[in-house]
């Protein structure tokens, strides 16, 4: 078992995995870590679909183009989930408010599912497994993914997580320095441009010199490129088809 420090600070996304199965005791640890996730109101507004069926993984790969989905041993899909509370409320004839139809309701589900995924990452990484979060599980083809996973209304995918025994150990990507990430008492009031430019240059140098595939990408334009691509996702429409007709 790795130390907390090593688990948190040495983590990097793994995209190539060995074929060996993950021991069941390790899977059980990941399950328990997920189950013990702190959630809003203890409402536990999330569910996780653990996929070890290769045919399903390959269907998801075809939709997302993310090869680590088909090569990992387990692919966990983290969902915001209000189906369970709707089901129980109906059985008790309880008056269910339209909270899931609000922006805050959607955010609560996303936060709960994201916290659960981080619990899974920490548990998996602490045992020496590799992980890779995959947002394309949410954005690439929402309706097709929901159909494959047989998601009921009031459930939507937040993120996927590939888990397996690492077959690679990529260089650790530079992250923003502490002074750009942690603000004290209020948001920083000084000009951060110089530090942001320095970080942008650091990412450029990393991409030019890293092990494996090298690129000329900086941080700023690369991320803006993702944002431009995401403008075509129409996520709100996808949420409405999942039963989240956000009104306020």
GROMACS .gro file of C-alpha atoms in nm:
model
  248
    1UNK     CA    1   0.000   0.000   0.000
    2UNK     CA    2   0.143   0.337  -0.101
    3UNK     CA    3   0.167   0.629   0.139
    4UNK     CA    4  -0.091   0.908   0.126
    5UNK     CA    5   0.178   1.147   0.002
    6UNK     CA    6   0.287   0.918  -0.280
    7UNK     CA    7  -0.072   0.834  -0.373
    8UNK     CA    8  -0.167   1.201  -0.409
    9UNK     CA    9   0.151   1.361  -0.540
   10UNK     CA   10   0.286   1.093  -0.776
   11UNK     CA   11  -0.043   1.028  -0.957
   12UNK     CA   12  -0.050   1.057  -1.333
   13UNK     CA   13  -0.309   0.945  -1.590
   14UNK     CA   14  -0.242   0.596  -1.728
   15UNK     CA   15  -0.362   0.511  -2.078
   16UNK     CA   16  -0.196   0.171  -2.135
   17UNK     CA   17  -0.273  -0.126  -1.909
   18UNK     CA   18  -0.160  -0.484  -1.854
   19UNK     CA   19  -0.407  -0.767  -1.914
   20UNK     CA   20  -0.404  -0.904  -1.558
   21UNK     CA   21  -0.723  -0.897  -1.355
   22UNK     CA   22  -0.751  -0.674  -1.050
   23UNK     CA   23  -0.773  -0.878  -0.725
   24UNK     CA   24  -1.125  -0.886  -0.583
   25UNK     CA   25  -1.005  -0.754  -0.247
   26UNK     CA   26  -0.877  -0.444  -0.428
   27UNK     CA   27  -1.209  -0.401  -0.608
   28UNK     CA   28  -1.385  -0.434  -0.272
   29UNK     CA   29  -1.162  -0.160  -0.127
   30UNK     CA   30  -1.250   0.070  -0.417
   31UNK     CA   31  -1.620  -0.006  -0.371
   32UNK     CA   32  -1.604   0.074   0.001
   33UNK     CA   33  -1.413   0.397  -0.064
   34UNK     CA   34  -1.682   0.499  -0.313
   35UNK     CA   35  -1.960   0.402  -0.074
   36UNK     CA   36  -1.806   0.613   0.204
   37UNK     CA   37  -1.784   0.927  -0.009
   38UNK     CA   38  -1.908   1.246   0.163
   39UNK     CA   39  -2.211   1.384  -0.022
   40UNK     CA   40  -2.445   1.683  -0.005
   41UNK     CA   41  -2.697   1.634   0.278
   42UNK     CA   42  -2.586   1.267   0.286
   43UNK     CA   43  -2.823   1.247  -0.010
   44UNK     CA   44  -2.577   1.026  -0.200
   45UNK     CA   45  -2.694   1.167  -0.530
   46UNK     CA   46  -2.475   0.938  -0.739
   47UNK     CA   47  -2.436   0.584  -0.866
   48UNK     CA   48  -2.146   0.399  -1.028
   49UNK     CA   49  -2.156   0.144  -1.308
   50UNK     CA   50  -1.858  -0.092  -1.295
   51UNK     CA   51  -1.796  -0.235  -1.643
   52UNK     CA   52  -1.583  -0.546  -1.693
   53UNK     CA   53  -1.773  -0.674  -1.997
   54UNK     CA   54  -1.529  -0.628  -2.287
   55UNK     CA   55  -1.805  -0.593  -2.544
   56UNK     CA   56  -1.957  -0.299  -2.355
   57UNK     CA   57  -1.616  -0.138  -2.311
   58UNK     CA   58  -1.554  -0.167  -2.684
   59UNK     CA   59  -1.892  -0.011  -2.763
   60UNK     CA   60  -1.799   0.284  -2.541
   61UNK     CA   61  -1.458   0.303  -2.706
   62UNK     CA   62  -1.621   0.326  -3.049
   63UNK     CA   63  -1.830   0.620  -2.928
   64UNK     CA   64  -1.552   0.808  -2.748
   65UNK     CA   65  -1.231   0.714  -2.930
   66UNK     CA   66  -1.060   0.671  -2.592
   67UNK     CA   67  -0.848   0.356  -2.624
   68UNK     CA   68  -0.795   0.323  -2.248
   69UNK     CA   69  -1.163   0.232  -2.211
   70UNK     CA   70  -1.116  -0.094  -2.402
   71UNK     CA   71  -0.771  -0.177  -2.261
   72UNK     CA   72  -0.837  -0.113  -1.891
   73UNK     CA   73  -0.957  -0.401  -1.673
   74UNK     CA   74  -1.245  -0.209  -1.514
   75UNK     CA   75  -1.421   0.100  -1.644
   76UNK     CA   76  -1.623   0.283  -1.380
   77UNK     CA   77  -1.891   0.527  -1.494
   78UNK     CA   78  -1.988   0.784  -1.231
   79UNK     CA   79  -2.341   0.918  -1.263
   80UNK     CA   80  -2.547   1.187  -1.096
   81UNK     CA   81  -2.851   0.995  -0.977
   82UNK     CA   82  -3.190   1.119  -0.857
   83UNK     CA   83  -3.373   0.806  -0.973
   84UNK     CA   84  -3.330   0.640  -0.633
   85UNK     CA   85  -3.488   0.925  -0.435
   86UNK     CA   86  -3.771   0.958  -0.692
   87UNK     CA   87  -3.839   0.584  -0.661
   88UNK     CA   88  -3.847   0.585  -0.281
   89UNK     CA   89  -4.053   0.906  -0.267
   90UNK     CA   90  -4.315   0.749  -0.496
   91UNK     CA   91  -4.337   0.439  -0.276
   92UNK     CA   92  -4.394   0.657   0.032
   93UNK     CA   93  -4.629   0.897  -0.150
   94UNK     CA   94  -4.387   1.174  -0.054
   95UNK     CA   95  -4.411   1.508  -0.234
   96UNK     CA   96  -4.089   1.524  -0.439
   97UNK     CA   97  -3.991   1.884  -0.520
   98UNK     CA   98  -3.834   1.987  -0.849
   99UNK     CA   99  -3.490   2.029  -0.692
  100UNK     CA  100  -3.321   1.812  -0.961
  101UNK     CA  101  -3.460   2.055  -1.219
  102UNK     CA  102  -3.260   2.344  -1.074
  103UNK     CA  103  -2.903   2.439  -1.153
  104UNK     CA  104  -2.813   2.366  -0.792
  105UNK     CA  105  -2.968   2.021  -0.815
  106UNK     CA  106  -2.757   1.939  -1.119
  107UNK     CA  107  -2.446   2.076  -0.948
  108UNK     CA  108  -2.515   1.868  -0.635
  109UNK     CA  109  -2.533   1.550  -0.845
  110UNK     CA  110  -2.214   1.640  -1.033
  111UNK     CA  111  -2.026   1.721  -0.712
  112UNK     CA  112  -2.136   1.397  -0.543
  113UNK     CA  113  -2.037   1.185  -0.843
  114UNK     CA  114  -1.704   1.368  -0.874
  115UNK     CA  115  -1.623   1.318  -0.506
  116UNK     CA  116  -1.704   0.949  -0.548
  117UNK     CA  117  -1.467   0.928  -0.844
  118UNK     CA  118  -1.187   1.091  -0.643
  119UNK     CA  119  -1.249   0.836  -0.365
  120UNK     CA  120  -1.208   0.561  -0.623
  121UNK     CA  121  -0.892   0.717  -0.766
  122UNK     CA  122  -0.727   0.743  -0.425
  123UNK     CA  123  -0.823   0.387  -0.329
  124UNK     CA  124  -0.704   0.245  -0.662
  125UNK     CA  125  -0.382   0.445  -0.676
  126UNK     CA  126  -0.294   0.356  -0.316
  127UNK     CA  127  -0.277  -0.013  -0.417
  128UNK     CA  128  -0.049   0.055  -0.714
  129UNK     CA  129  -0.318   0.056  -0.983
  130UNK     CA  130  -0.330   0.318  -1.257
  131UNK     CA  131  -0.629   0.536  -1.337
  132UNK     CA  132  -0.746   0.778  -1.605
  133UNK     CA  133  -1.059   0.995  -1.576
  134UNK     CA  134  -1.244   1.023  -1.909
  135UNK     CA  135  -1.481   1.314  -1.959
  136UNK     CA  136  -1.569   1.202  -2.311
  137UNK     CA  137  -1.789   0.938  -2.148
  138UNK     CA  138  -2.021   1.230  -2.069
  139UNK     CA  139  -1.991   1.438  -2.385
  140UNK     CA  140  -1.916   1.219  -2.688
  141UNK     CA  141  -2.259   1.060  -2.737
  142UNK     CA  142  -2.484   1.108  -2.430
  143UNK     CA  143  -2.792   0.933  -2.568
  144UNK     CA  144  -2.601   0.635  -2.705
  145UNK     CA  145  -2.406   0.590  -2.380
  146UNK     CA  146  -2.725   0.615  -2.176
  147UNK     CA  147  -2.884   0.347  -2.395
  148UNK     CA  148  -2.585   0.111  -2.364
  149UNK     CA  149  -2.579   0.154  -1.986
  150UNK     CA  150  -2.961   0.138  -1.960
  151UNK     CA  151  -2.976   0.457  -1.755
  152UNK     CA  152  -3.323   0.545  -1.623
  153UNK     CA  153  -3.458   0.897  -1.626
  154UNK     CA  154  -3.304   1.135  -1.371
  155UNK     CA  155  -2.959   0.976  -1.412
  156UNK     CA  156  -2.678   1.117  -1.627
  157UNK     CA  157  -2.311   1.039  -1.676
  158UNK     CA  158  -2.063   1.275  -1.511
  159UNK     CA  159  -1.731   1.105  -1.587
  160UNK     CA  160  -1.571   0.768  -1.656
  161UNK     CA  161  -1.266   0.620  -1.486
  162UNK     CA  162  -1.033   0.363  -1.642
  163UNK     CA  163  -0.861   0.139  -1.385
  164UNK     CA  164  -0.596  -0.129  -1.431
  165UNK     CA  165  -0.238  -0.239  -1.376
  166UNK     CA  166  -0.014   0.023  -1.542
  167UNK     CA  167   0.177  -0.072  -1.856
  168UNK     CA  168   0.342   0.269  -1.872
  169UNK     CA  169   0.462   0.541  -1.637
  170UNK     CA  170   0.434   0.876  -1.817
  171UNK     CA  171   0.628   1.182  -1.704
  172UNK     CA  172   0.448   1.378  -1.432
  173UNK     CA  173   0.276   1.679  -1.586
  174UNK     CA  174   0.357   2.021  -1.437
  175UNK     CA  175   0.070   2.174  -1.242
  176UNK     CA  176   0.009   2.539  -1.163
  177UNK     CA  177   0.219   2.666  -0.870
  178UNK     CA  178   0.059   2.689  -0.529
  179UNK     CA  179   0.029   3.069  -0.545
  180UNK     CA  180  -0.194   3.041  -0.854
  181UNK     CA  181  -0.412   2.771  -0.702
  182UNK     CA  182  -0.446   2.866  -0.335
  183UNK     CA  183  -0.581   3.211  -0.248
  184UNK     CA  184  -0.581   3.336   0.110
  185UNK     CA  185  -0.900   3.480   0.261
  186UNK     CA  186  -1.000   3.644  -0.071
  187UNK     CA  187  -0.925   3.589  -0.438
  188UNK     CA  188  -0.590   3.740  -0.533
  189UNK     CA  189  -0.611   4.109  -0.624
  190UNK     CA  190  -0.269   4.145  -0.790
  191UNK     CA  191  -0.183   4.079  -1.154
  192UNK     CA  192  -0.118   3.708  -1.214
  193UNK     CA  193  -0.017   3.743  -1.579
  194UNK     CA  194   0.358   3.694  -1.528
  195UNK     CA  195   0.307   3.372  -1.331
  196UNK     CA  196   0.052   3.244  -1.582
  197UNK     CA  197   0.290   3.310  -1.871
  198UNK     CA  198   0.568   3.128  -1.685
  199UNK     CA  199   0.340   2.829  -1.632
  200UNK     CA  200   0.234   2.838  -1.998
  201UNK     CA  201   0.601   2.826  -2.096
  202UNK     CA  202   0.665   2.540  -1.852
  203UNK     CA  203   0.389   2.335  -2.017
  204UNK     CA  204   0.534   2.411  -2.360
  205UNK     CA  205   0.876   2.288  -2.247
  206UNK     CA  206   0.724   1.975  -2.095
  207UNK     CA  207   0.538   1.893  -2.418
  208UNK     CA  208   0.854   1.944  -2.627
  209UNK     CA  209   1.075   1.724  -2.407
  210UNK     CA  210   0.850   1.464  -2.243
  211UNK     CA  211   0.895   1.091  -2.292
  212UNK     CA  212   0.686   0.950  -2.575
  213UNK     CA  213   0.478   1.164  -2.813
  214UNK     CA  214   0.601   1.522  -2.820
  215UNK     CA  215   0.401   1.829  -2.924
  216UNK     CA  216   0.434   2.207  -2.956
  217UNK     CA  217   0.126   2.267  -2.739
  218UNK     CA  218   0.127   2.541  -2.482
  219UNK     CA  219  -0.132   2.542  -2.202
  220UNK     CA  220  -0.345   2.841  -2.296
  221UNK     CA  221  -0.423   2.767  -2.661
  222UNK     CA  222  -0.450   2.394  -2.599
  223UNK     CA  223  -0.718   2.441  -2.331
  224UNK     CA  224  -0.901   2.704  -2.535
  225UNK     CA  225  -0.909   2.447  -2.815
  226UNK     CA  226  -1.091   2.209  -2.583
  227UNK     CA  227  -1.336   2.483  -2.489
  228UNK     CA  228  -1.411   2.553  -2.856
  229UNK     CA  229  -1.471   2.183  -2.919
  230UNK     CA  230  -1.701   2.166  -2.617
  231UNK     CA  231  -1.922   2.443  -2.756
  232UNK     CA  232  -2.073   2.177  -2.984
  233UNK     CA  233  -2.168   1.938  -2.702
  234UNK     CA  234  -2.510   2.097  -2.622
  235UNK     CA  235  -2.493   1.949  -2.274
  236UNK     CA  236  -2.808   2.124  -2.154
  237UNK     CA  237  -3.011   1.953  -2.427
  238UNK     CA  238  -2.861   1.618  -2.325
  239UNK     CA  239  -2.950   1.683  -1.961
  240UNK     CA  240  -3.308   1.765  -2.053
  241UNK     CA  241  -3.340   1.435  -2.239
  242UNK     CA  242  -3.224   1.262  -1.921
  243UNK     CA  243  -3.511   1.421  -1.726
  244UNK     CA  244  -3.330   1.731  -1.600
  245UNK     CA  245  -3.532   2.017  -1.747
  246UNK     CA  246  -3.334   2.286  -1.567
  247UNK     CA  247  -3.559   2.584  -1.501
  248UNK     CA  248  -3.386   2.792  -1.232
   0.00000   0.00000   0.00000
